[in-house]
PDB file of C-alpha atoms in Angstrom:
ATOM      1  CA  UNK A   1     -17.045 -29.455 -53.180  1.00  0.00           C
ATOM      2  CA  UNK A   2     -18.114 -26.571 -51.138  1.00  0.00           C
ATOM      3  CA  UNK A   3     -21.246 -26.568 -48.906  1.00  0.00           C
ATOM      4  CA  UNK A   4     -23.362 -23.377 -49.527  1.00  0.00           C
ATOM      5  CA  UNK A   5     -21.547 -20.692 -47.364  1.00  0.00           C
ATOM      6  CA  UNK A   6     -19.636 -22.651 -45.382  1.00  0.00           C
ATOM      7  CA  UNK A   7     -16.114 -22.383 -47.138  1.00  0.00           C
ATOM      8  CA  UNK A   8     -13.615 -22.093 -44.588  1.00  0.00           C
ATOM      9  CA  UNK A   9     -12.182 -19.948 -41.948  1.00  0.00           C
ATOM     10  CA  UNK A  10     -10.847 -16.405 -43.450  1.00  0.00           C
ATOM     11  CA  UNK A  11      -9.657 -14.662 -40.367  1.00  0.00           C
ATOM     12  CA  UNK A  12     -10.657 -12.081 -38.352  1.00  0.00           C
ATOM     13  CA  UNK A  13     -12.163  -8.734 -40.128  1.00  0.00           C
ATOM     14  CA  UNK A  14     -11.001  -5.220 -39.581  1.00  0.00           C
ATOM     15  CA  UNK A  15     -13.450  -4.519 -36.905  1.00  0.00           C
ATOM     16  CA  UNK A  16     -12.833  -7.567 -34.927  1.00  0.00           C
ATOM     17  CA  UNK A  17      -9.189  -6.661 -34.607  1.00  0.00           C
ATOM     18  CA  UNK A  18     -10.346  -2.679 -33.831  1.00  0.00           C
ATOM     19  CA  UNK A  19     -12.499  -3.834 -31.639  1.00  0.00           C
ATOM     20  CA  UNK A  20      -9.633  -6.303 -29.906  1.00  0.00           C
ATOM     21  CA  UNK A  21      -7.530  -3.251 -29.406  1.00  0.00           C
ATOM     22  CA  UNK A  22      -9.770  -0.928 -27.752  1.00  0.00           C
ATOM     23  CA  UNK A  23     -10.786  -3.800 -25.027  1.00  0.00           C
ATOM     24  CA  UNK A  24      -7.078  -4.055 -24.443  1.00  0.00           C
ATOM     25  CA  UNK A  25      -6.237  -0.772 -24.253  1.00  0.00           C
ATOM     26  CA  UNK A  26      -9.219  -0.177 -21.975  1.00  0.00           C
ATOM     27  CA  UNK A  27      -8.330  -3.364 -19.804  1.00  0.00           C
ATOM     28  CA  UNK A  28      -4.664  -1.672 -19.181  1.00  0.00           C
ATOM     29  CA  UNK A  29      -6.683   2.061 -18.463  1.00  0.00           C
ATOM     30  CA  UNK A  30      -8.662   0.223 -15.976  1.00  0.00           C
ATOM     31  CA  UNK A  31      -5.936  -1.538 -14.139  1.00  0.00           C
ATOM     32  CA  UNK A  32      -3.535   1.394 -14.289  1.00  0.00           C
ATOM     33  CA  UNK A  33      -6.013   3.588 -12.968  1.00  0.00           C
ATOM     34  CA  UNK A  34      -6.981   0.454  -9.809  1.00  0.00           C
ATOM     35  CA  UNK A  35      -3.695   0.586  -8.764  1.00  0.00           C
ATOM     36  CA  UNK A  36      -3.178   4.753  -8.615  1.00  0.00           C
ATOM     37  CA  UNK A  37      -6.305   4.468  -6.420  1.00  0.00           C
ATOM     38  CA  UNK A  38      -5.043   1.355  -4.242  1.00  0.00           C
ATOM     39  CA  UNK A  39      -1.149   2.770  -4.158  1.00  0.00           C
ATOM     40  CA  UNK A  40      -1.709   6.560  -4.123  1.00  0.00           C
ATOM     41  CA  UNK A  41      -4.255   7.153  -1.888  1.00  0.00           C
ATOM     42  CA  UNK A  42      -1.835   9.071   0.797  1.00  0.00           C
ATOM     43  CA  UNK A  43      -0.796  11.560  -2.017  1.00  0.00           C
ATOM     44  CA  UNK A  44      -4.698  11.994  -2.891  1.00  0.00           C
ATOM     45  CA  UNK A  45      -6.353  14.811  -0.777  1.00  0.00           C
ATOM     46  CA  UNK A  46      -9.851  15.907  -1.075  1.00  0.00           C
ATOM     47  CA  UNK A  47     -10.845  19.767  -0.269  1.00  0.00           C
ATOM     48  CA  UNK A  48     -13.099  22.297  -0.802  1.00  0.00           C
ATOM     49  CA  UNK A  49     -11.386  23.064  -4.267  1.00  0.00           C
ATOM     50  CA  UNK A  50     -11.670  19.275  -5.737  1.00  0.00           C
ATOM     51  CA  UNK A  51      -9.564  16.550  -5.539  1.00  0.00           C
ATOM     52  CA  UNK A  52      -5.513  17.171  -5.568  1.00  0.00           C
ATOM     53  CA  UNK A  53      -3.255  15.092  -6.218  1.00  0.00           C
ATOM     54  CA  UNK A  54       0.569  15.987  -4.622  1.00  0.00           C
ATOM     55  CA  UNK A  55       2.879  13.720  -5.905  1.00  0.00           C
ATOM     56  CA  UNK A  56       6.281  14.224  -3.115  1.00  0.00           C
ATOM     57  CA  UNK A  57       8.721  13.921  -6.030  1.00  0.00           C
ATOM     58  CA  UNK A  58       7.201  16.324  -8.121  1.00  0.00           C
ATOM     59  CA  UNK A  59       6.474  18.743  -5.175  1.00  0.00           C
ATOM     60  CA  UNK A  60       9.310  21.283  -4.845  1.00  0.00           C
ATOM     61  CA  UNK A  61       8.238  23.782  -2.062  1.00  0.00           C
ATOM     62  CA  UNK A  62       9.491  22.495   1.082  1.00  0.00           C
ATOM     63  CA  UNK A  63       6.370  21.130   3.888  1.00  0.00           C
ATOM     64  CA  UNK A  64       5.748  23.436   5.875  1.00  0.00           C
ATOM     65  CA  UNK A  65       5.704  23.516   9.679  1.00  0.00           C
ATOM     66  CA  UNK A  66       2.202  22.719  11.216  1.00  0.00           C
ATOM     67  CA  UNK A  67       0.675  25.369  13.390  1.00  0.00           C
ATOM     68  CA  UNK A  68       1.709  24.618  16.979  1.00  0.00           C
ATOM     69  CA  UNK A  69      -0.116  27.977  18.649  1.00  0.00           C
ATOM     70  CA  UNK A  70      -3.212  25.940  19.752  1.00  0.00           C
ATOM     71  CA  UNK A  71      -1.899  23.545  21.516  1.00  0.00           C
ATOM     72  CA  UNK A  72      -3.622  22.655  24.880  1.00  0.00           C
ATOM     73  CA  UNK A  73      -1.484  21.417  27.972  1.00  0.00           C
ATOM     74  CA  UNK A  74      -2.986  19.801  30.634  1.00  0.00           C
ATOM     75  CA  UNK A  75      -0.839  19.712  33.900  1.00  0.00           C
ATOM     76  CA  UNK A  76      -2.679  16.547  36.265  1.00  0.00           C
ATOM     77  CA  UNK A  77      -1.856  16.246  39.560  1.00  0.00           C
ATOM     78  CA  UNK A  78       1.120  13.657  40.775  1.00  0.00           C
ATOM     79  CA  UNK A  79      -0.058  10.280  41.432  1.00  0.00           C
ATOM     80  CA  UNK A  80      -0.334   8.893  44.640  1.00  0.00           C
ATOM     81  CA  UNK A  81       3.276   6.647  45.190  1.00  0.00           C
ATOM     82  CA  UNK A  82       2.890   3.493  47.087  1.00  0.00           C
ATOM     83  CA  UNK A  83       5.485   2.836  50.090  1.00  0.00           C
ATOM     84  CA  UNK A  84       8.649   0.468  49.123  1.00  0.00           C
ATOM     85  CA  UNK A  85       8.561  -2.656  49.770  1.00  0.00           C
ATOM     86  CA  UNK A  86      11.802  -3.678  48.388  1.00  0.00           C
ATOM     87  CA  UNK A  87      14.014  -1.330  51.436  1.00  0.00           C
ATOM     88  CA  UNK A  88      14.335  -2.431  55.382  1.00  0.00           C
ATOM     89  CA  UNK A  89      12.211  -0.666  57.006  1.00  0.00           C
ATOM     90  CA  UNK A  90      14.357   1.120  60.399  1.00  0.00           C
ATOM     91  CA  UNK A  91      12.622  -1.561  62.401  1.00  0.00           C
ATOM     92  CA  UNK A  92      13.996  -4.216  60.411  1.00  0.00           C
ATOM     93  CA  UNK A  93      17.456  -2.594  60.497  1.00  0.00           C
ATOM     94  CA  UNK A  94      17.825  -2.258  63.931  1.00  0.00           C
ATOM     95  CA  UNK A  95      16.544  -5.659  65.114  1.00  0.00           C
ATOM     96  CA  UNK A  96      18.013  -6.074  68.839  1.00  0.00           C
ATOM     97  CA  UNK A  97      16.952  -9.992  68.905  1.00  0.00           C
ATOM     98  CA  UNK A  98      20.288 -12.555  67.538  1.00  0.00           C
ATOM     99  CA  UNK A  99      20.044 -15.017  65.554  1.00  0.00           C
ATOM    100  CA  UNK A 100      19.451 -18.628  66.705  1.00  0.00           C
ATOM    101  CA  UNK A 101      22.914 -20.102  67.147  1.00  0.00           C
ATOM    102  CA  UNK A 102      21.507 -23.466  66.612  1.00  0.00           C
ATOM    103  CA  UNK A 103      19.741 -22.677  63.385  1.00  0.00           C
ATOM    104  CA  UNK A 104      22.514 -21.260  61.699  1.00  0.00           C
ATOM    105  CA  UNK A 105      24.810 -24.496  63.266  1.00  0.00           C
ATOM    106  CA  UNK A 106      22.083 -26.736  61.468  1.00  0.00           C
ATOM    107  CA  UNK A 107      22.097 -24.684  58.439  1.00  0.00           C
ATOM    108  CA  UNK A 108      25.962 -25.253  57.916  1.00  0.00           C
ATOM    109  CA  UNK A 109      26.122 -28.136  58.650  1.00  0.00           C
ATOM    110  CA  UNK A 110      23.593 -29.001  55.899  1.00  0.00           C
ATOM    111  CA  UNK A 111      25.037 -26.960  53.502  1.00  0.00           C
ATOM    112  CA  UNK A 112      28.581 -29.181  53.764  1.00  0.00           C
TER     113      UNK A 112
END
């Protein structure tokens, strides 16, 4: 008892499955090529030439040195240094005046 056209599910035709491929295939490109641009950007340099692309493992010429002959020094002038505070003064050292006998008395006392 079939129902006009309607007579069941055949599968997929040859172009649906072509077709399936090629979106995969271009799904993959696309995220392959995301992640060279997220991951490789430091090996990606952009001059006058184009863009280059210098992989370090593939690279066999040694880096070379950069150019230090331009380099500008600039001498400034010694900062002002503050006086000490942590040292006795000579004052401080030579301080003619003993102590209290009956402050340090107390203090032993206390500390018994």
């Amino acid at each position: 008892m079939e129902r006009g056209h309607y007579n069941g599910y055949r599968g997929r035709t040859a172009t649906q499955k072509v077709l399936l491929g090629f979106v995969c295939v271009l799904a993959v490109l696309v995220v392959l090529m995301a992640l060279v641009l997220l991951l490789g950007q430091r090996y990606i340099y952009y001059s006058a030439d184009g863009v280059h692309l210098n992989l370090p493992f593939l690279n066999s010429e040694p880096v070379p040195a950069p150019d230090v002959s331009d380099v500008v020094v600039e001498i400034l002038p010694p900062a002002p240094q503050e006086p000490d505070v942590s040292q006795p003064t000579q004052e401080e050292i030579t301080d003619p005046a003993p102590p209290d006998a009956s402050v340090s008395a107390g203090q032993e006392s206390q500390t018994e």
